[in-house]
Short mmCIF file of C-alpha atoms in Angstrom, two decimals:
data_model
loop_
_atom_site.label_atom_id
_atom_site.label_comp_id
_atom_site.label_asym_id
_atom_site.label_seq_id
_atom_site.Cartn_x
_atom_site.Cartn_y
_atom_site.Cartn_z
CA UNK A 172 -21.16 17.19 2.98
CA UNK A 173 -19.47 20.59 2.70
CA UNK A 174 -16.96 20.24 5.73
CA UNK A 175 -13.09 19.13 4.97
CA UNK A 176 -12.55 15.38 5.25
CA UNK A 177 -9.40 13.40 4.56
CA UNK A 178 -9.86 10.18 2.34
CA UNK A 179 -7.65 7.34 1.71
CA UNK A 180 -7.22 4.93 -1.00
CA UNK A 181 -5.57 2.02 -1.64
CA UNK A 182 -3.96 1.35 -4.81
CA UNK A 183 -3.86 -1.96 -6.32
CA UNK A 184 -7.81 -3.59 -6.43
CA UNK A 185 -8.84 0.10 -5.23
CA UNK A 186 -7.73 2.49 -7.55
CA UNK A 187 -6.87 -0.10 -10.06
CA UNK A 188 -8.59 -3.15 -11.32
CA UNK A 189 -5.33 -5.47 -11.27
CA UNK A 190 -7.03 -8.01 -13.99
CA UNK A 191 -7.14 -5.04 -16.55
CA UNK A 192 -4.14 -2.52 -14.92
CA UNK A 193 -6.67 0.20 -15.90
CA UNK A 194 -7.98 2.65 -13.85
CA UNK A 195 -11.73 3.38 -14.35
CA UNK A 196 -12.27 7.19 -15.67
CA UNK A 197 -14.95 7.62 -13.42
CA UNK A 198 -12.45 6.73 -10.30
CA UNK A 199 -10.68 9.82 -11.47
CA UNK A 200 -13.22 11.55 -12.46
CA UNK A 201 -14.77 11.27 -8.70
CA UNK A 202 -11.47 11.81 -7.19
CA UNK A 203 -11.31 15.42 -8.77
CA UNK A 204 -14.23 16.52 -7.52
CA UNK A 205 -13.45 15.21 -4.51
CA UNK A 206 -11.00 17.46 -4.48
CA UNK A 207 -13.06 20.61 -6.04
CA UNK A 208 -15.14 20.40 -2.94
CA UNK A 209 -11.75 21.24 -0.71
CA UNK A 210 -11.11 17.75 0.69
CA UNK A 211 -7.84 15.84 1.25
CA UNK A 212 -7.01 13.13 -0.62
CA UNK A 213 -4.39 10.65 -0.04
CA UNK A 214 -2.91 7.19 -1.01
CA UNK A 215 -2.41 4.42 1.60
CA UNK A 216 -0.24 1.36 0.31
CA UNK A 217 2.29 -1.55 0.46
CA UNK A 218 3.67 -0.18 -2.79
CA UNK A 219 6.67 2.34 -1.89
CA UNK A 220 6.95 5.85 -3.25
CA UNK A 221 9.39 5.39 -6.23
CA UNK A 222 6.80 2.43 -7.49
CA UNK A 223 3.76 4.84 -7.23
CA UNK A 224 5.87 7.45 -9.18
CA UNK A 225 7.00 4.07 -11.58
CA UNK A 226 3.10 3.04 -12.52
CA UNK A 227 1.78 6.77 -12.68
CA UNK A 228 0.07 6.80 -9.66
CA UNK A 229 1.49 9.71 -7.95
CA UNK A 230 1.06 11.84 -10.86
CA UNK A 231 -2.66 10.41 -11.29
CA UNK A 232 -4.62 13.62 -9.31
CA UNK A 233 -2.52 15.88 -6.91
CA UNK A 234 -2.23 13.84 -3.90
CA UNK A 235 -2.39 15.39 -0.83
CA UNK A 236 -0.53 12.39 1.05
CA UNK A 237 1.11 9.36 0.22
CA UNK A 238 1.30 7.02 2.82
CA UNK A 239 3.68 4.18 1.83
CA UNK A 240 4.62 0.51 2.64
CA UNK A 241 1.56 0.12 4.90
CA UNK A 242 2.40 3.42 6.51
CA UNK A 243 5.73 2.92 7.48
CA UNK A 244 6.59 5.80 4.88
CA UNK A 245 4.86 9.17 4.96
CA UNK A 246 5.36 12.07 2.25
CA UNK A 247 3.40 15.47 2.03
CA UNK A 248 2.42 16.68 -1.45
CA UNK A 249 6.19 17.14 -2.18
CA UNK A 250 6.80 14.01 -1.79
CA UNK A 251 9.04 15.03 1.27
CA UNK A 252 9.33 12.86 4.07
CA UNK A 253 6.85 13.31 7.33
CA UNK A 254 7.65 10.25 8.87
CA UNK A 255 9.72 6.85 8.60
CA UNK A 256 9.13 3.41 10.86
CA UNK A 257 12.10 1.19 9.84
CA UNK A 258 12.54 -2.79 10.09
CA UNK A 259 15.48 -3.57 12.95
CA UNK A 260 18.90 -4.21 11.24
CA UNK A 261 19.13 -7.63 12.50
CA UNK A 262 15.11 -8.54 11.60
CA UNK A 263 16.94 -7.47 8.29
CA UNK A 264 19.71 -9.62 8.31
CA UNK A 265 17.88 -12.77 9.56
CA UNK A 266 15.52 -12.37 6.38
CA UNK A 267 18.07 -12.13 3.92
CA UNK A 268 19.32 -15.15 5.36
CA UNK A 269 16.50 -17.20 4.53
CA UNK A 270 15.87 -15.46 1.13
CA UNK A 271 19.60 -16.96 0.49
CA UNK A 272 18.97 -20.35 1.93
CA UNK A 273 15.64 -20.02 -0.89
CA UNK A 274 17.47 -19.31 -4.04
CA UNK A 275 15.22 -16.00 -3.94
CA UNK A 276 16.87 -12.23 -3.65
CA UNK A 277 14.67 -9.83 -1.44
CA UNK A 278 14.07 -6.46 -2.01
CA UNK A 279 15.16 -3.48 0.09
CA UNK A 280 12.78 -0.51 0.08
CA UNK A 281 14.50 2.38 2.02
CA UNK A 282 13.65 5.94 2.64
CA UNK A 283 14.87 7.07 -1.45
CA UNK A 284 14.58 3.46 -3.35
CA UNK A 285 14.52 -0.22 -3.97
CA UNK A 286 16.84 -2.86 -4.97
CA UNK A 287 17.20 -6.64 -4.98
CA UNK A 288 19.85 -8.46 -2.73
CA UNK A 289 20.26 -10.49 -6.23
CA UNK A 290 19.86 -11.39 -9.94
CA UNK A 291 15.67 -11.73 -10.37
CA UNK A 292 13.75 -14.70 -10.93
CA UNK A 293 11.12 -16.12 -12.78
CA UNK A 294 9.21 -15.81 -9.07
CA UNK A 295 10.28 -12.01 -8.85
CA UNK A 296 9.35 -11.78 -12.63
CA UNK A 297 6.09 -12.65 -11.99
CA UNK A 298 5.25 -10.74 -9.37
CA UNK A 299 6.70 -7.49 -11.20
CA UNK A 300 4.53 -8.52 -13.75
CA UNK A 301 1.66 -8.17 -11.51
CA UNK A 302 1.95 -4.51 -10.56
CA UNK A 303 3.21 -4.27 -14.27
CA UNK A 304 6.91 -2.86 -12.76
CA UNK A 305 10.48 -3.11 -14.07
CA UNK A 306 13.13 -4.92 -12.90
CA UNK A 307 14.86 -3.03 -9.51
CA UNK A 308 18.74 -2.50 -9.87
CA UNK A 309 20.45 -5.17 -8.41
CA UNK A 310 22.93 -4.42 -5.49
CA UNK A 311 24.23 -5.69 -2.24
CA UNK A 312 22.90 -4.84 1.20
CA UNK A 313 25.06 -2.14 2.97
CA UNK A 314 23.50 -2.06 6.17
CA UNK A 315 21.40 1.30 5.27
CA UNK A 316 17.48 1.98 7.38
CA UNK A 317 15.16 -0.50 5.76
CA UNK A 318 11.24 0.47 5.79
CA UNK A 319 10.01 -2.62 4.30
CA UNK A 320 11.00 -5.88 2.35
CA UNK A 321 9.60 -7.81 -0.35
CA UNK A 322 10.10 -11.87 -0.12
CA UNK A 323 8.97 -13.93 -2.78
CA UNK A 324 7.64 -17.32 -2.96
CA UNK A 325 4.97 -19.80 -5.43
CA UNK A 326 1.44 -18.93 -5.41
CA UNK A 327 0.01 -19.94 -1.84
CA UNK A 328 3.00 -20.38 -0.01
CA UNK A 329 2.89 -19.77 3.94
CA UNK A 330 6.24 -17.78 4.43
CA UNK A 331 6.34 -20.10 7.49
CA UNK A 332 10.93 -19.47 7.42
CA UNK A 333 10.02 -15.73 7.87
CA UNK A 334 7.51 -15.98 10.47
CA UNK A 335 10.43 -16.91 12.81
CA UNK A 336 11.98 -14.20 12.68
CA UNK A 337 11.47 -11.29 15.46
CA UNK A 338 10.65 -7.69 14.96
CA UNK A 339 8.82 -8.30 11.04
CA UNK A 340 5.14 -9.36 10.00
CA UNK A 341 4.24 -11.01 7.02
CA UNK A 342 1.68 -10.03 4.52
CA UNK A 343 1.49 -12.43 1.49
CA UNK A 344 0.64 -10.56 -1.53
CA UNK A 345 -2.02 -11.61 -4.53
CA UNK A 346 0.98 -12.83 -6.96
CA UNK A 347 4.36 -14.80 -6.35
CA UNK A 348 5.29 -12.23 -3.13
CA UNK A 349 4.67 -11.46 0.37
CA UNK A 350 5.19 -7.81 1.81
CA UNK A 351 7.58 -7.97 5.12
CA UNK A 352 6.90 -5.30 7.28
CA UNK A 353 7.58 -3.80 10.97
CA UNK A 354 6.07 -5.78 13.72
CA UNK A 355 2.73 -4.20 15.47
CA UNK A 356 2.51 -1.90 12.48
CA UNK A 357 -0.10 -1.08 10.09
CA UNK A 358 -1.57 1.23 7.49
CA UNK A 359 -3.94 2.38 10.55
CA UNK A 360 -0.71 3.29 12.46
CA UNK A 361 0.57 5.19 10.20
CA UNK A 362 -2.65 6.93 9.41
CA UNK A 363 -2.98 7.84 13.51
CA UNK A 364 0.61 10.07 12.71
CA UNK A 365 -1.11 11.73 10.01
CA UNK A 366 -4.22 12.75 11.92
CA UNK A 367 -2.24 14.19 14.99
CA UNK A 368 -0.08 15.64 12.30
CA UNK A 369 -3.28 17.37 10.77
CA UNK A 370 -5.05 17.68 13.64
CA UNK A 371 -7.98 15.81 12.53
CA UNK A 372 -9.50 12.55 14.27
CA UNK A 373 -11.17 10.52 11.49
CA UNK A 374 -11.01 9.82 7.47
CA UNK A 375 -12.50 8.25 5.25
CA UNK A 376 -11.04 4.77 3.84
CA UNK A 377 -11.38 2.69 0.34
CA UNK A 378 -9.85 -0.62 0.23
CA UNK A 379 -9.50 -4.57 -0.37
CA UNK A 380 -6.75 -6.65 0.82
CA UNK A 381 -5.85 -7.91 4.07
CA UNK A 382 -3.46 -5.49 4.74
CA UNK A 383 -6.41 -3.02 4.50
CA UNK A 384 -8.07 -4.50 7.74
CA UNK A 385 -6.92 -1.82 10.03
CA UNK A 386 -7.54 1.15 7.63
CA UNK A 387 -10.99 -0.05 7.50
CA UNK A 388 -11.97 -0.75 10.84
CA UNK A 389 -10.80 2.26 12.35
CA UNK A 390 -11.77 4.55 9.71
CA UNK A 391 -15.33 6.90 10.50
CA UNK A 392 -16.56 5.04 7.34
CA UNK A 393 -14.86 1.82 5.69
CA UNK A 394 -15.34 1.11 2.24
CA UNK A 395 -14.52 -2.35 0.71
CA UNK A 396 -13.96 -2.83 -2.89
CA UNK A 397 -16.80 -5.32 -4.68
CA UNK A 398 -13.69 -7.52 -5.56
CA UNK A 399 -12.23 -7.32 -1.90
CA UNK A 400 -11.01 -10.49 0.15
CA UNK A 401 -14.25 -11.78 1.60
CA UNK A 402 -12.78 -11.01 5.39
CA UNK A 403 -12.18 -7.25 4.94
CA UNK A 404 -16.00 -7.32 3.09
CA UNK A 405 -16.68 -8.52 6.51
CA UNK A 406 -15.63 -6.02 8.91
CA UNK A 407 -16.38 -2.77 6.07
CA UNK A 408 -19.19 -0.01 7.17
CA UNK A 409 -19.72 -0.30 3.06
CA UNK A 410 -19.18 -2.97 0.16
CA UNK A 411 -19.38 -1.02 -2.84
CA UNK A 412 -18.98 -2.41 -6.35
CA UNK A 413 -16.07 -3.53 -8.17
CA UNK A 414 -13.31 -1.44 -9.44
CA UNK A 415 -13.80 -2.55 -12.81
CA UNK A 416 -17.94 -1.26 -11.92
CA UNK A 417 -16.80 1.79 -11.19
CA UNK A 418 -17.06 0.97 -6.99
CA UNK A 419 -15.25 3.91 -6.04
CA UNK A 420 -17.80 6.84 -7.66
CA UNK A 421 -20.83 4.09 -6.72
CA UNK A 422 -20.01 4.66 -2.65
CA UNK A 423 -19.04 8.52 -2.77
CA UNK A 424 -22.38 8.84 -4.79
CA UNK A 425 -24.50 6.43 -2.97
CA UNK A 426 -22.62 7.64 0.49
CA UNK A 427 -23.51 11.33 -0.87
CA UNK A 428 -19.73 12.85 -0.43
CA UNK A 429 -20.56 13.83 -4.40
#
C-alpha cells in the first residue's frame, strides 16, 4: 500500500508496554519505515504535550502530529498549536472544589504546562509512578484556559463527586487517577479537525484503553492492542498481539502496510 495514509497511536499500552516502561525495538523499528514509505504518523493521547516531551516520546521518531489530552490539544511537527478545546472556567472551579473537599490537589494541564492545585500525595505519587513522571510544580489556580484535568483517587474508585459536575467527562485511568476532560469530546473529535485540516477522510488507529473507543470505531481500520480492555477488543476491525509481543509490527505486517 503505496498511497499516503495518516496513522495514529496511542501511547501508554500502545507504544509502550506499561508493566516494563519499554518500548519494543521493533515498534520503532516499524514506525520508521512507516515513515520511509511517505506516510503520516501521529500520536493520539490523554498524556499532554510537555509529558510526551518528559518520557521521550515526542523525540521517539519525528512525529508528524501530536494530538493531546484526548484531542483537546493539537500540535504540528513543531509542536505549535493547531487547535485547543478548553474545560469551562466554572466546570473548573466546581472540580477543584471537590478535589479540596478530598484532601487530593488536581492538576491543571493548559495550552504550555501542568501544575498541581497542591502539595502531592502518596495517591498522586503513585500514579506519577505509573507513567514513570516527576513531580509537577506546585501552584495556585489563576483562572488561566484549562484543556484537561487530572483527579486522583484509590484503585477502582467511581469518581461519582465529579460526575456531577456539568460541562466535564470522566475517564478513570489504569493507576490511582482519572483523566477529566471536555464534555461530548473525544480523541475521534479531535482527530475529525485534523482530517479537514489535512484534507484527508480516514486514518489508521492503534490503541487500548477506553478512552480509545472512538479512535477505533471511526477509524478505516481499528487496531486493538493484545493487552487492550476487553470492550475496545470488542468493537476493533483488528486485535493484534501484545505490546510486549511486538503487536504493533504483527498488524502493519499481517495488515500488509509493511
Amino acid at each position: 500500500m503505496n498511497d499516503k495514509m495518516l496513522f495514529l497511536f496511542d501511547v501508554d499500552g500502545t507504544l509502550i508496554d506499561t508493566e516494563t516502561h519499554q518500548i519494543p525495538l521493533s515498534t520503532i523499528t516499524a514506525l520508521q519505515q512507516l515513515h520511509k514509505q511517505g506516510h503520516l504518523l501521529g500520536i493520539s493521547t490523554g498524556r499532554s504535550l510537555p509529558s510526551l516531551k518528559n518520557g521521550g516520546f515526542a523525540s521517539l521518531i519525528d512525529w508528524d502530529f501530536f494530538l493531546c489530552n484526548n484531542g483537546q490539544a493539537i500540535f504540528n511537527k513543531k509542536q505549535e498549536i493547531l487547535h485547543l478545546a478548553c474545560i469551562p472556567q466554572a466546570s473548573v472551579e466546581k472540580c477543584m472544589q471537590v478535589a479540596h473537599a478530598q484532601q487530593n490537589p488536581i492538576l491543571i494541564i493548559h495550552g504550555e504546562g501542568e501544575y498541581l492545585t497542591a502539595a502531592p500525595n502518596e495517591l498522586v505519587y503513585q500514579a506519577l509512578d505509573f507513567f514513570k513522571e516527576l513531580v509537577p510544580e506546585v501552584k495556585p489556580y489563576d483562572g488561566q484556559p484549562v484543556i484537561m484535568m487530572i483527579a486522583y483517587g484509590p484503585l477502582q474508585y467511581d469518581y461519582a463527586s465529579y460526575h456531577e459536575i456539568d460541562g466535564i467527562h470522566i475517564i478513570p485511568g489504569l493507576s490511582t487517577y482519572a483523566d477529566i476532560v471536555l464534555k461530548d469530546y473525544h480523541k475521534y473529535k479531535g482527530i475529525q479537525y485534523l482530517l479537514k485540516h489535512l484534507q484527508m477522510d480516514s486514518y489508521i488507529a492503534f490503541g487500548d484503553s477506553l478512552n480509545d473507543v472512538e479512535m477505533l470505531t471511526h477509524a478505516a481500520i481499528g487496531i486493538a492492542m493484545g493487552n487492550a480492555h476487553e470492550d475496545v477488543k470488542a468493537i476493533a476491525d483488528y486485535v493484534t498481539t501484545k505490546v510486549s509481543e511486538d503487536g504493533i509490527l504483527q498488524a502493519l505486517t499481517s495488515l500488509h502496510f509493511l
